[in-house]
XYZ file of C-alpha atoms in Angstrom:
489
model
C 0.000 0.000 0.000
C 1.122 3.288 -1.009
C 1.651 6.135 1.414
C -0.895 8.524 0.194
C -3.098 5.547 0.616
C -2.245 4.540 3.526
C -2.700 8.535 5.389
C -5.873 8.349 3.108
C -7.201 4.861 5.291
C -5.866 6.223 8.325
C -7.718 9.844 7.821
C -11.025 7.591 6.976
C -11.015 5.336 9.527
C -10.144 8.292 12.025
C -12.992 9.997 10.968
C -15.448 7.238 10.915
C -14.379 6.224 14.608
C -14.622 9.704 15.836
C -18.710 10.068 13.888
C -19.359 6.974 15.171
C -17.886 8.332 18.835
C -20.194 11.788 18.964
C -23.530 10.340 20.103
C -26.689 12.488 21.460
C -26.623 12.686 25.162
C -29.939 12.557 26.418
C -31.449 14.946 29.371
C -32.089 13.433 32.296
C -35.278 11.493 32.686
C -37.686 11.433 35.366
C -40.564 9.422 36.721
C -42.983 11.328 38.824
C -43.954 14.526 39.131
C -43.599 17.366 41.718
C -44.992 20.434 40.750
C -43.972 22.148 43.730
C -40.092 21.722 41.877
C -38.144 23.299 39.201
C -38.119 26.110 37.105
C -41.808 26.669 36.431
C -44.004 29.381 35.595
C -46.884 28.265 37.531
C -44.987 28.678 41.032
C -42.848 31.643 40.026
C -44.006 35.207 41.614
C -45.447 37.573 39.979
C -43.448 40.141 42.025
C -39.912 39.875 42.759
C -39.641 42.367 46.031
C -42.065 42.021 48.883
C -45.036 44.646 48.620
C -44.095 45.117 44.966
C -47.889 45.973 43.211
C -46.398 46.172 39.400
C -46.170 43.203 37.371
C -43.353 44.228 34.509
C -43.142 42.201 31.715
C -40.205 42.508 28.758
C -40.211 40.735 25.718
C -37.525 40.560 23.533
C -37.739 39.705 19.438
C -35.681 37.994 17.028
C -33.148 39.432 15.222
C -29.585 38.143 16.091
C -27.250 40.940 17.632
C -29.564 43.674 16.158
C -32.189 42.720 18.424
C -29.513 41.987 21.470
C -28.499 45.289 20.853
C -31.802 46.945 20.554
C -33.244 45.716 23.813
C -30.060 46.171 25.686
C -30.714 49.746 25.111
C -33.512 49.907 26.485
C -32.604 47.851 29.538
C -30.076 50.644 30.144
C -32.473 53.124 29.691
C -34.767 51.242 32.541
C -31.525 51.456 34.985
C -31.559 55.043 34.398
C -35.286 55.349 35.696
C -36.013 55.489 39.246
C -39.668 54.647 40.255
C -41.808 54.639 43.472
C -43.412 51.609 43.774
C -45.643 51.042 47.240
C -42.991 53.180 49.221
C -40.262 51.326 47.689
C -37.611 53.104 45.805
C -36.076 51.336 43.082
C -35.339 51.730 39.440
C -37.437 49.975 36.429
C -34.692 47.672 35.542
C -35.017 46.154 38.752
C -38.776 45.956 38.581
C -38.475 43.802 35.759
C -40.553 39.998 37.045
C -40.407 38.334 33.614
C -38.844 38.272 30.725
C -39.235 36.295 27.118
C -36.879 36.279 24.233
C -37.108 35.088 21.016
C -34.373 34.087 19.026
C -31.132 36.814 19.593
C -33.532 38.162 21.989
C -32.982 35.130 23.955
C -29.715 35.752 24.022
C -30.022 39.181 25.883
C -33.520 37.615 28.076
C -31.235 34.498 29.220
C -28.241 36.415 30.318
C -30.364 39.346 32.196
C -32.163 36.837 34.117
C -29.197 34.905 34.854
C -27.028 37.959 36.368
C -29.890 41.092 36.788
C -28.733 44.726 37.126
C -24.909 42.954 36.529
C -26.285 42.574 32.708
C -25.149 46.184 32.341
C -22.431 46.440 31.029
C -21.169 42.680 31.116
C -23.664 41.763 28.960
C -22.452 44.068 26.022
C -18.437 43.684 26.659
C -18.820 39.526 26.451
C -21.507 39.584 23.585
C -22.424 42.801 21.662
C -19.219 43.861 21.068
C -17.879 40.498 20.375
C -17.647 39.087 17.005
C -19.153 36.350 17.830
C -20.043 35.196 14.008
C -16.230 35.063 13.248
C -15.749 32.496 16.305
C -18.965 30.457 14.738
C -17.633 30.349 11.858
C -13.683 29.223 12.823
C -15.312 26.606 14.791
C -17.553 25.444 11.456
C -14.216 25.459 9.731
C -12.199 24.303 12.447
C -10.243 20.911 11.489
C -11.257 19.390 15.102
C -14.842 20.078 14.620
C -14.708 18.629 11.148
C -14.952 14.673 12.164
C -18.011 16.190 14.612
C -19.749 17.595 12.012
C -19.649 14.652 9.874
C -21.605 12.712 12.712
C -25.137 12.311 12.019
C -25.819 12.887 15.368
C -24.003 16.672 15.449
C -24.792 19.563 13.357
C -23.902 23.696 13.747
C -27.048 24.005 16.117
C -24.456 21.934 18.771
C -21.796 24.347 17.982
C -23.901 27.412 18.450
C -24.772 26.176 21.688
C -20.888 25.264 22.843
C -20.219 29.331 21.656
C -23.084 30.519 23.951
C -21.727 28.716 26.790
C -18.241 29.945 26.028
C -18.786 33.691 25.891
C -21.685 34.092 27.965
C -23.513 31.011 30.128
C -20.462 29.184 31.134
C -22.372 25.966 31.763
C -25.058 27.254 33.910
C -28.156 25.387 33.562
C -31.865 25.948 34.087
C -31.705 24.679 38.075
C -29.058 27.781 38.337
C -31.876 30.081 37.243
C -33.926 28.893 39.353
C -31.970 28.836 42.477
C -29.445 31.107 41.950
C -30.822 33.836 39.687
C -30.069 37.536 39.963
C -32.569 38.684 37.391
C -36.051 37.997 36.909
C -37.933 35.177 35.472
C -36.650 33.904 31.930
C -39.055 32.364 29.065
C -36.961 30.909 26.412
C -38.939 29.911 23.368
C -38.208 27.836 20.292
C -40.124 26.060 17.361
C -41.415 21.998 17.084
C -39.983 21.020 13.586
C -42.256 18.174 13.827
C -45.698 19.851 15.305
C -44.991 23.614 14.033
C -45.895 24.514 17.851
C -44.261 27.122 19.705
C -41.909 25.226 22.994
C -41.188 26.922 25.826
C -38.085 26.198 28.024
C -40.259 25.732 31.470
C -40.665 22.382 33.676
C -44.783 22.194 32.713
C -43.235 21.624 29.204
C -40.757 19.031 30.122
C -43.633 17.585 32.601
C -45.481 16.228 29.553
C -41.717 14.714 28.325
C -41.046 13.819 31.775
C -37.816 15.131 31.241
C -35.577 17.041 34.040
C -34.993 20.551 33.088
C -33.432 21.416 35.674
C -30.394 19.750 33.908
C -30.037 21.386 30.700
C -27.772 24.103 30.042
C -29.437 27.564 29.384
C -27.211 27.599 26.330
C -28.662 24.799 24.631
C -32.259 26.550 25.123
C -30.853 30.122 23.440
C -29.278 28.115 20.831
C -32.726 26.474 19.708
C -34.144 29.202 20.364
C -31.288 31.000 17.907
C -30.971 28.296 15.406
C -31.950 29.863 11.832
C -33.346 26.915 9.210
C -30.615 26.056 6.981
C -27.799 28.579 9.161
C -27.449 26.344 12.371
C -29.019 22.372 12.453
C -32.065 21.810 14.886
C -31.321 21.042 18.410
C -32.093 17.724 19.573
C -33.989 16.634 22.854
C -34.869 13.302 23.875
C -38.651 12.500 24.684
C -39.531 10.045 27.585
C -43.384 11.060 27.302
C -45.529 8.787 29.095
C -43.614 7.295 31.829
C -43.945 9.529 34.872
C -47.444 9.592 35.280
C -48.262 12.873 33.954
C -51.364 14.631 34.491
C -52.504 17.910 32.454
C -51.261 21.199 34.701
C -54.629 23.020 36.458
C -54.628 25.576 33.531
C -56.123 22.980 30.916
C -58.234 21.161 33.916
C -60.109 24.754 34.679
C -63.784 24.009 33.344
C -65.218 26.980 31.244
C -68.495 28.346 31.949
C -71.636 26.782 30.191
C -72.350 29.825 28.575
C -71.891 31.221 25.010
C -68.180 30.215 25.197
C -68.465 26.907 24.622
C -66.602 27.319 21.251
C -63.273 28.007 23.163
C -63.665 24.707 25.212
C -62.605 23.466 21.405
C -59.338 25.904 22.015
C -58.471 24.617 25.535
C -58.928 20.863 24.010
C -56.570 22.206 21.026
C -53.643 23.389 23.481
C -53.930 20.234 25.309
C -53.959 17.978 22.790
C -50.562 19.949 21.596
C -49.539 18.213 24.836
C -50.556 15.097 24.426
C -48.475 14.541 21.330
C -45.318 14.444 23.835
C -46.579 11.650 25.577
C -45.463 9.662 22.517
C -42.402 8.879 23.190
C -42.527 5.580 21.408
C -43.514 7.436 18.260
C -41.188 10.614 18.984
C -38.392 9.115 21.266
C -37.134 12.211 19.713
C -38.049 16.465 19.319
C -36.270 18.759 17.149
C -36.091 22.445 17.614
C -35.496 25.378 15.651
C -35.575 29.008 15.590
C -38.656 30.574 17.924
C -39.567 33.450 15.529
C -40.763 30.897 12.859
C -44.111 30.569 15.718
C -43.694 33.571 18.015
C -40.835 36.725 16.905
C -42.412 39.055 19.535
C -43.166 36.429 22.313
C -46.693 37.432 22.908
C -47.822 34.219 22.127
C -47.440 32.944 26.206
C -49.480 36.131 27.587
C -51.835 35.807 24.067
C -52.433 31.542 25.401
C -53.868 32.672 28.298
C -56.355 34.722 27.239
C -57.396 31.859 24.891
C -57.599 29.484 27.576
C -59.863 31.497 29.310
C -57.884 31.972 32.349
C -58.818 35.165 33.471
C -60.339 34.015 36.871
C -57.085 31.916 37.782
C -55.012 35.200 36.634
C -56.811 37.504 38.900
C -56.835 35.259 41.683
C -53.250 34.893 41.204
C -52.523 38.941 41.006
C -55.002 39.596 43.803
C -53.310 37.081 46.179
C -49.980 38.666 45.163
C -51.657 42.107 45.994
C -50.758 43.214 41.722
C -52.563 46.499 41.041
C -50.662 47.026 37.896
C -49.534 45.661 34.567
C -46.752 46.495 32.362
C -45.849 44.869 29.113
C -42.849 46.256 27.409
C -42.616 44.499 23.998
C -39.053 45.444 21.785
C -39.235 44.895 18.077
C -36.448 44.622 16.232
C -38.066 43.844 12.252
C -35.818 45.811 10.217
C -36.610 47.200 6.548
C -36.708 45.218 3.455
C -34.943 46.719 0.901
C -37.280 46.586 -2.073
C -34.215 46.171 -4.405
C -36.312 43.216 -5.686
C -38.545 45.367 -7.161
C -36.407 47.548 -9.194
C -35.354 44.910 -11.753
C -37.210 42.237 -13.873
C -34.095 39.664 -13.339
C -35.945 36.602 -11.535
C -34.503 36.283 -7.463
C -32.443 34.228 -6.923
C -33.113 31.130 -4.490
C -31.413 33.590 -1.368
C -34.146 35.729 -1.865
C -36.624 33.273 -2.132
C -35.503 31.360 1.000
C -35.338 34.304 2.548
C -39.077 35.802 1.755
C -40.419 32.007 2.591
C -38.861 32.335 6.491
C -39.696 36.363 6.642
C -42.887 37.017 5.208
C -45.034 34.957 7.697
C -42.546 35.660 10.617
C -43.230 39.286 9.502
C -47.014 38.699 9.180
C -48.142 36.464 12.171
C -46.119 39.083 14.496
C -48.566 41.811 13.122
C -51.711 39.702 14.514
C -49.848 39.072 17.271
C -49.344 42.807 17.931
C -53.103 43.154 16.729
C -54.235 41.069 19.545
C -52.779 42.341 22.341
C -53.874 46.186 21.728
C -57.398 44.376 21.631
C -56.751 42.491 24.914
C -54.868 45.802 26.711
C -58.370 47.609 25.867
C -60.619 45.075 26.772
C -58.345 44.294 30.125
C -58.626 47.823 30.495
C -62.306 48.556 29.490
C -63.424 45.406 32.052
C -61.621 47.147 35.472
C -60.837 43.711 36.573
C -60.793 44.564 40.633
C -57.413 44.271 42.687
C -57.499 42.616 46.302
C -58.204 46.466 47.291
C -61.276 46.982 44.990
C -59.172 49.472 42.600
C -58.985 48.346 38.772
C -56.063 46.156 38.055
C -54.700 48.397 34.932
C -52.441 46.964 32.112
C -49.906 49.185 30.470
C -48.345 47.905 27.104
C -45.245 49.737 26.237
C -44.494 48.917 22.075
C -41.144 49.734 20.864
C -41.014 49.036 16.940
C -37.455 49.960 15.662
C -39.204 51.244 12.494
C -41.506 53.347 14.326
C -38.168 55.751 14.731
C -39.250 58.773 12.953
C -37.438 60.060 10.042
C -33.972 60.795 10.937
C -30.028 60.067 9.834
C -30.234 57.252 13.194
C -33.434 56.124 11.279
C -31.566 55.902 8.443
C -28.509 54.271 9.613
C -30.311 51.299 11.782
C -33.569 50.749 9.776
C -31.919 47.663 7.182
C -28.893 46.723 9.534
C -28.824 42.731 8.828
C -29.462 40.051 11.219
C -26.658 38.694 11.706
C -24.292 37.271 15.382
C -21.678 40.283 14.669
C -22.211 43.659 14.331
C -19.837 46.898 14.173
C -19.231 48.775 17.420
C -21.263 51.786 16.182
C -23.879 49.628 14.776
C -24.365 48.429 18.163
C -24.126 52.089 19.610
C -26.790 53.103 17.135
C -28.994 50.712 18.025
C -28.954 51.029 21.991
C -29.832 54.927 21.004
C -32.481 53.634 19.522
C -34.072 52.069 22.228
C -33.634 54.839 24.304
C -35.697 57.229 21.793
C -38.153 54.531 21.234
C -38.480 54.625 25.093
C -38.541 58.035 25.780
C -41.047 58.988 22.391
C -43.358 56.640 24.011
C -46.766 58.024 25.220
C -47.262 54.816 27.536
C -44.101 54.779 28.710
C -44.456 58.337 29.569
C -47.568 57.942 31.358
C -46.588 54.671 33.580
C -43.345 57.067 34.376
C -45.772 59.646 35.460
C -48.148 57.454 37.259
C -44.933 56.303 39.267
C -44.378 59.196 40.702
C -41.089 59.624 39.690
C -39.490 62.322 37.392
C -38.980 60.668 34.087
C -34.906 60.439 33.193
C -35.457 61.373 29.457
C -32.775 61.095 27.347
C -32.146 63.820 24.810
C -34.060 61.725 21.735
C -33.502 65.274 19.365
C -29.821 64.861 19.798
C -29.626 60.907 19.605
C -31.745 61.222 16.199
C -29.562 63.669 14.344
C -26.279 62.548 15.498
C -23.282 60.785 13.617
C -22.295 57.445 13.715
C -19.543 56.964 15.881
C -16.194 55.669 14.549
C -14.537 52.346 15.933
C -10.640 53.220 16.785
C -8.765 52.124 13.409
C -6.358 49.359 15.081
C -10.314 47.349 16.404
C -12.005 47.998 13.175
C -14.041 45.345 12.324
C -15.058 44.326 8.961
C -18.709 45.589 7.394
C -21.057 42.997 8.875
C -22.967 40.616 6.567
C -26.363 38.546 6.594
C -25.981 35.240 8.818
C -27.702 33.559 5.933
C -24.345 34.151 4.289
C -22.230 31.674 6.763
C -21.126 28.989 4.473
């Protein structure tokens, strides 16, 4: 046998041994259930500081860094304001109780709830500032990560997820947020390839799976949550449905009135027989997740659920018993603007653009309903004076930051069609976190909760912010002219 041959049948067999040595490792299983365990929604409260009244609520959109970046500035913004909440002085950052993140909003809604008010600044010196598609794409390259890749069993999704845990999670799992968290409650969200449902990265989830959440690592969660169709491979869970005795949670056992809303006992049968498909393990030993914006890019799909289910009597007797007298849903959009380059030629698009309009268009589309919705349910919550524990309405305030709602401006200009994409330039990202802060401050909700608070609101100077010039990375850090994730080899 020749030489070349012979480093040729050692290279193959190497790389055969090491596929056949990169297996799935499933989560941990379990076989009964304890509701009063883990990280779930149903136990968590709605208030994170005794005698708190106001429920806060941020939701964070897809959009890779451009929507990290986005809500980051308006996190920062929150820090700035001080409020007066039933004689307690804080600021609205800290008020925050939940957050959801979508996609590269998950990135940001992970990492806040994970380390609170420490977010700022840590969160944009490990991550926003980072070029963290260059890394991605040394590791996709990488020669050690080749033999990986090749395994059936290990895609890009798997890398995306080691990355996350590099720069920002350090192998920090969902029992750390639960026990150990310095921020407020995180719901990560992701897409069913196989049921085109919504998931959400909470124990009444993996209660259907009987699966241990507890156990995962928060970065395998963003990186579902994160991973684009045909950018980063679906991540893999195992599915041990069936075998701890599960029982639906009291939200689907709640019997609806026999009254004229019969029809929505259909949509409470609907959400749990979404359920029951998980109990199937022998059919779908396995699930496969991809990005959350394909189902939900705003994440008002949880809050949207509820209403469905007709749950407002177990809501209100959850805020009354908590003493809740007020409701505040800050939602941050980060849908940038198409181009419409398309339409100045007759030369057919090409199968980029095609892809792309296939993902975007109903991404763009169902988040409009889902924005629809819940200025119908903020009236009607409104418009009904749903009573607190004291008698006094219960009143919802929903705070909607679009980043093309910026009004016509050179900052409009400059962050309106910046690409989704894991790396951004420095005064991209700079851009971008002044664009929260206008979207913020230009609010007419935002400026009324402010007022209701009591507080003086810290506005930032929007006028100057709008007109002013991009600022200029220092020449021996510049960073090359970020591109489309789409175009990752």
């Amino acid at each position: 046998m020749s030489a070349k041959r012979l480093i040729l049948f050692s290279l193959t067999a190497a790389l055969l041994s090491a596929c056949s040595l990169v297996r799935y490792q499933p989560l941990e299983t379990i076989s009964d259930i304890n509701r009063s365990q883990g990280y779930r929604a149903e136990t968590v409260k709605t208030s994170r500081y005794p005698g708190d009244d106001t429920l806060v609520i941020m939701m964070f959109s897809g959009g890779g860094t451009r929507a990290a970046a986005l809500g980051y500035g308006v996190l920062e913004e929150l820090k700035r304001q001080k409020v007066y909440i039933n004689g307690r002085e804080q600021t609205l950052l800290d008020s925050v109780d939940i957050v959801t993140g979508v996609s590269g909003g998950s990135v940001l809604a992970a990492y806040f709830a994970l380390h609170g008010k420490d977010a700022i600044p840590a969160f944009e010196r490990r991550f926003l500032k980072q070029n963290f598609q260059r890394q991605m794409t040394k590791q996709i390259f990488s020669a050690a990560n080749l033999p990986r890749l090749a395994s059936p069993e290990f895609g890009r999704g798997d890398l995306l997820q080691e990355q996350f845990d590099s720069y920002l999670f350090k192998h920090a799992t969902f029992a750390d947020l639960e026990k150990r968290r310095k921020g407020p409650f995180a719901i990560i969200s992701a897409t069913d390839m196989g049921l085109g449902e919504h998931f959400i990265f909470t124990q009444e989830q993996f209660d259907v799976m009987c699966l241990n959440l507890g156990r995962l690592k928060i970065s395998r969660a963003v990186a579902a949550s994160s991973s684009v169709p045909m950018v980063f491979s679906p991540i893999t869970l195992n599915n041990n449905g069936g075998r701890c005795n599960y029982t639906p949670p009291p939200l689907f056992q709640t019997a609806l009135p026999p009254d004229n809303r019969k029809l929505q006992q259909q949509t409470a049968n609907e959400f749990a027989d979404s359920l029951y498909h998980y109990e199937n393990s022998s059919g779908r030993p396995y699930i496969h997740l991809v990005d959350g914006g394909l189902t939900d890019n705003l994440g008002l799909r949880a809050l949207l659920d509820v209403t469905e289910l007709q749950i407002p009597d177990v809501l209100l007797n959850k805020l009354r018993n908590e003493k809740i007298k007020r409701i505040v849903v800050v939602s941050v959009n980060a849908r940038r603007e198409e181009s419409g380059a398309l339409d100045k030629t007759a030369a057919v698009p090409g199968l980029g653009d095609v892809i792309g309009a296939i993902i975007n268009i109903p991404i763009d589309k169902f988040s409009q309903e889902s924005l629809r919705r819940f200025r119908i349910l903020t009236d009607q919550w409104n418009e009904a004076k749903y009573p607190a524990h004291d008698g006094t309405p219960i009143k919802m305030h929903f705070v909607s930051l679009n980043l093309l709602d910026l009004p016509p401006s050179p900052l409009r200009n400059r962050v309106a069609a910046i690409p989704t994409t894991f790396y951004l330039p420095p005064a991209d990202i700079n851009d971008l976190k002044n664009a929260g802060k206008v979207l913020l401050n230009d609010s007419a909700e935002y400026r009324s909760l402010t007022r209701e608070l009591s507080f003086k609101p810290q506005t930032a100077d929007t006028e100057a912010l709008l007109n002013s010039q991009p600022q200029q990375a220092d020449s021996a850090q510049a960073e090359p002219k970020a591109q489309d994730y789409r175009k990752i080899p």
